[in-house]
Tab-separated table of C-alpha atoms in Angstrom:
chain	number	residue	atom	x	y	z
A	1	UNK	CA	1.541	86.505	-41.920
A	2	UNK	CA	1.547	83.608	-39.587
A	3	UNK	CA	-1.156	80.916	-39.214
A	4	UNK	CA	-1.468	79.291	-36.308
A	5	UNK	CA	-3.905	76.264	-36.554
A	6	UNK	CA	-4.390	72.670	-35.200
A	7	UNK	CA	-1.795	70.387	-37.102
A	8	UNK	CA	-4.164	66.991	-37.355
A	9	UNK	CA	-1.564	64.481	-37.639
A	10	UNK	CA	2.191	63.909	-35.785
A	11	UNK	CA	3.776	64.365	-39.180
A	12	UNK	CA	3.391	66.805	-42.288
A	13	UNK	CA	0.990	65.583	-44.866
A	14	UNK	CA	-2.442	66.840	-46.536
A	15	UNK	CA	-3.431	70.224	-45.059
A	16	UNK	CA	-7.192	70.165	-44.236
A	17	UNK	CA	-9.413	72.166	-46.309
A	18	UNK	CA	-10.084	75.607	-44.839
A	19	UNK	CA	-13.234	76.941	-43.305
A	20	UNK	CA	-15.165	79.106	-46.359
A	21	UNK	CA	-16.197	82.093	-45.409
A	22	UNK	CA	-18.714	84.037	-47.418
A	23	UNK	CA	-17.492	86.416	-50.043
A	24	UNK	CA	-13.924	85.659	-49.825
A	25	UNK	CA	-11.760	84.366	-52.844
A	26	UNK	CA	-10.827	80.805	-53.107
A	27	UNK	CA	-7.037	80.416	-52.701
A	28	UNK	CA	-4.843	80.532	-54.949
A	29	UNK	CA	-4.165	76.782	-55.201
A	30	UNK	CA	-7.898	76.508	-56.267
A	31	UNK	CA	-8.893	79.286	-58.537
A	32	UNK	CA	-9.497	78.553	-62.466
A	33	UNK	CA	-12.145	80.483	-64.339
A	34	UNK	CA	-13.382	79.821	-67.207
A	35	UNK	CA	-11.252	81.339	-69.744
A	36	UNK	CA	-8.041	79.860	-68.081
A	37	UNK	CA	-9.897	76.246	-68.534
A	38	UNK	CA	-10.448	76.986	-72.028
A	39	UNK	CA	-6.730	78.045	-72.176
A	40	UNK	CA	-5.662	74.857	-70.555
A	41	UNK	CA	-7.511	72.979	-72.706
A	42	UNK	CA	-6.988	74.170	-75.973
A	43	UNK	CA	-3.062	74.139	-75.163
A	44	UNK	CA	-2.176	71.675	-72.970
A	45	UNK	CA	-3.037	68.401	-76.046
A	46	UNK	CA	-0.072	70.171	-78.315
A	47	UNK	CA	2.516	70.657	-75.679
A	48	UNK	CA	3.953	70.493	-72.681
A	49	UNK	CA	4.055	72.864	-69.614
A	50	UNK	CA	7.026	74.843	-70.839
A	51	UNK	CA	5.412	76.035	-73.970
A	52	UNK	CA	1.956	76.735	-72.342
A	53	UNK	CA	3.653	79.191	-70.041
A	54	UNK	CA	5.600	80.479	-73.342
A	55	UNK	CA	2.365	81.323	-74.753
A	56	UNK	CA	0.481	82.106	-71.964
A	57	UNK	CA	3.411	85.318	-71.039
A	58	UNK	CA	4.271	85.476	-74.658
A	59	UNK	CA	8.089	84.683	-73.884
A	60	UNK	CA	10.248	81.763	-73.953
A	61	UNK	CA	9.693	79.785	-71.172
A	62	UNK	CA	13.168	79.388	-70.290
A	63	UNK	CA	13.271	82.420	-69.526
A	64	UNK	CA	12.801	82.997	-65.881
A	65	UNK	CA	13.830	84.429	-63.066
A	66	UNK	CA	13.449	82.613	-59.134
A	67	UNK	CA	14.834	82.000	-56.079
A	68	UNK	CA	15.546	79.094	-53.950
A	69	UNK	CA	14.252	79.910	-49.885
A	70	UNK	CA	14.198	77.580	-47.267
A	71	UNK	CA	10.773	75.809	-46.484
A	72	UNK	CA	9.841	78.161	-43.199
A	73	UNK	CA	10.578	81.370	-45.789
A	74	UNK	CA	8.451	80.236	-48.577
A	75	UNK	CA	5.726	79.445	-46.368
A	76	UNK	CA	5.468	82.488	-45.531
A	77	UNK	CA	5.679	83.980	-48.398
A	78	UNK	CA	3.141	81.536	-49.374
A	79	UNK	CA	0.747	83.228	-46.460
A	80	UNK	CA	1.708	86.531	-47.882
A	81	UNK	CA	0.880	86.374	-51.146
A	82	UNK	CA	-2.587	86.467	-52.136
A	83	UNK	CA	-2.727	90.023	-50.448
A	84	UNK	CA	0.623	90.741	-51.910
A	85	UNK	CA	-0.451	90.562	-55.367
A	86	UNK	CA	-4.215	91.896	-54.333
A	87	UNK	CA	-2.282	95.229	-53.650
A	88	UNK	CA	-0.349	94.937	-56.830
A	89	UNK	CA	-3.022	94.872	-58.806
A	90	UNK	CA	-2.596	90.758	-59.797
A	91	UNK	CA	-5.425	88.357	-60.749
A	92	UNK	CA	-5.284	85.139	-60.732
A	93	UNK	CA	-6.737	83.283	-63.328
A	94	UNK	CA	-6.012	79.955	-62.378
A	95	UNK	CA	-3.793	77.422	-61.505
A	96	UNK	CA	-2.239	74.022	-61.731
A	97	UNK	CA	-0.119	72.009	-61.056
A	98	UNK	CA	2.075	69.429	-63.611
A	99	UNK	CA	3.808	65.994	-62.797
A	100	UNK	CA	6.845	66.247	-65.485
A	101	UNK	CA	7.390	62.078	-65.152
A	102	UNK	CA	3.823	62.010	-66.813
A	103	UNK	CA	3.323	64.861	-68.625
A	104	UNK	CA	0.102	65.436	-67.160
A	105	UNK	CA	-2.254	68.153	-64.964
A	106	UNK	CA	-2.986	67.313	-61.373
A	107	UNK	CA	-5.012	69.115	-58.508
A	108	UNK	CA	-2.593	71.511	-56.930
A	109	UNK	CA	-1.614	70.341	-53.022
A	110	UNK	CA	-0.530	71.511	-50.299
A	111	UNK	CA	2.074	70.109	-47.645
A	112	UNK	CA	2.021	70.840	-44.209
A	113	UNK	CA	5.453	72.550	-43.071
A	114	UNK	CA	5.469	71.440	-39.276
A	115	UNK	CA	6.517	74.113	-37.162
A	116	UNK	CA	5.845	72.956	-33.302
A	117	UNK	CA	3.333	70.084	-32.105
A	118	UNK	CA	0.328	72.075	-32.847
A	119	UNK	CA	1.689	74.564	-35.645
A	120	UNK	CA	2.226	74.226	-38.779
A	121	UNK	CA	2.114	76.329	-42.474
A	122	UNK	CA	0.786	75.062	-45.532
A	123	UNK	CA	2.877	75.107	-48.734
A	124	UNK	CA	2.569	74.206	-52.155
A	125	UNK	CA	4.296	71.218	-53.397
A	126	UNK	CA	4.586	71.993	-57.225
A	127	UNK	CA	2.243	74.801	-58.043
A	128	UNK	CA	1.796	76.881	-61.387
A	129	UNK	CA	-0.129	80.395	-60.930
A	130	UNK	CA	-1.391	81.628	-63.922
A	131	UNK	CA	-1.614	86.000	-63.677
A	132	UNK	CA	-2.772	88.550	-65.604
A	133	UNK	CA	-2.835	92.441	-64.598
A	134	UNK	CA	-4.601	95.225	-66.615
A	135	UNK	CA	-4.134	99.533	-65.593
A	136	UNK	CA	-6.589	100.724	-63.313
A	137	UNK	CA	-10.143	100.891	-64.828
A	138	UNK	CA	-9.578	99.551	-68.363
A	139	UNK	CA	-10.480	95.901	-69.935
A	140	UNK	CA	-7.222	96.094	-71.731
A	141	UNK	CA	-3.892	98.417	-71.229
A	142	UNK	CA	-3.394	100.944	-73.994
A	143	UNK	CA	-1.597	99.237	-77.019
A	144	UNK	CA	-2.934	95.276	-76.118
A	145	UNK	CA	-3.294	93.015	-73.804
A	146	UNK	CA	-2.570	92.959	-69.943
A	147	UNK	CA	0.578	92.018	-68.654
A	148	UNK	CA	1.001	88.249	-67.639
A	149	UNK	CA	3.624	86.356	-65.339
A	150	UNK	CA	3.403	82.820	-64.060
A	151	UNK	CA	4.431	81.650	-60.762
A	152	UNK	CA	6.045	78.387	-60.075
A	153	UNK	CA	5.985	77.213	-56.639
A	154	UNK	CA	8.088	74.137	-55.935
A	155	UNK	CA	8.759	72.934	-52.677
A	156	UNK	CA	10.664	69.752	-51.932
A	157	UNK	CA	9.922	68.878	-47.790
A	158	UNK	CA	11.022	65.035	-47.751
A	159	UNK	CA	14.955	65.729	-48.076
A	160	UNK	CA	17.355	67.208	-45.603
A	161	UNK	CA	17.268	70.174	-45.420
A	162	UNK	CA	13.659	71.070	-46.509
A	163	UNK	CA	14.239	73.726	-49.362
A	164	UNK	CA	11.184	75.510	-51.955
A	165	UNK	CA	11.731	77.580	-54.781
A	166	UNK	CA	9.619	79.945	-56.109
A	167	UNK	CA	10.382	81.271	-60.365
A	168	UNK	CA	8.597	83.785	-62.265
A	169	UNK	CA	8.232	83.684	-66.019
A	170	UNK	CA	6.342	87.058	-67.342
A	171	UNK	CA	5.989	88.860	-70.345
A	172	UNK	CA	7.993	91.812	-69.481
């Protein structure tokens, strides 16, 4: 889906908050209920981000799979997905993001990807998406808990040429 809006300054930088509208979802970049806070907090003292998302899908961490897109394909795909994973049955629990030089949790940003002097996208810079998905109608699948997967949205827009990446770690 393409967005058309105002781009407010000549270059890309911060991407000005969106107009609420009443009802809908915060995005992605800004959900967190209260049991993922919990999560984060209880887990996040004893060790770093690639053992949280070990024991968040229940799977090594390393283990992944992802693909690298250029920056105009991954903000789109950015646009896309909230309804993407709204029609496959995907909540979001919450999300974060994690500067590796400091080991630490910061608010999740967005860039601006600059497409003409008063167009641009909006893209995550370094964005973890914390999922869960149960069957139709039930707290909990048969046999345990729902299924999990974490999404890692990375985009690098300073360097020549722009590039993102997107991986997926999940339980299954």
């Amino acid at each position: 889906m393409h967005r058309s809006l105002p781009f407010p300054q000549p270059a890309p930088g911060p991407v000005p908050a969106p107009l609420e509208t009443e009802g809908a979802a915060p995005p992605l970049h800004q959900r967190s209920s209260a049991a993922f806070q919990s999560f984060l907090q209880r887990s996040l003292h004893a060790m770093p981000v690639d053992r949280l998302i070990g024991q968040f899908v229940d799977s090594p961490a390393g283990t992944w799979r992802g693909t690298q897109l250029g920056a105009l394909r991954a903000a789109l795909a950015w646009q896309a997905l909230p309804a993407f994973l709204a029609s496959e049955g995907w909540e979001a629990l919450g999300s974060m993001s994690w500067q590796f030089r400091k080991e630490t949790v910061e608010i999740p940003t967005l860039a601006a990807l600059r497409l003409g002097e008063s167009e641009w996208l909006e893209l995550p810079n370094n964005l973890f998406v914390f999922l869960e998905r149960r069957a139709d109608g039930e707290d909990r699948p048969p046999g345990g808990r729902a299924k999990r997967a974490v999404l890692h949205l990375f985009a690098q827009l300073d360097c020549s040429p722009p590039h993102a990446e997107i991986r997926i770690y999940s339980d299954g």
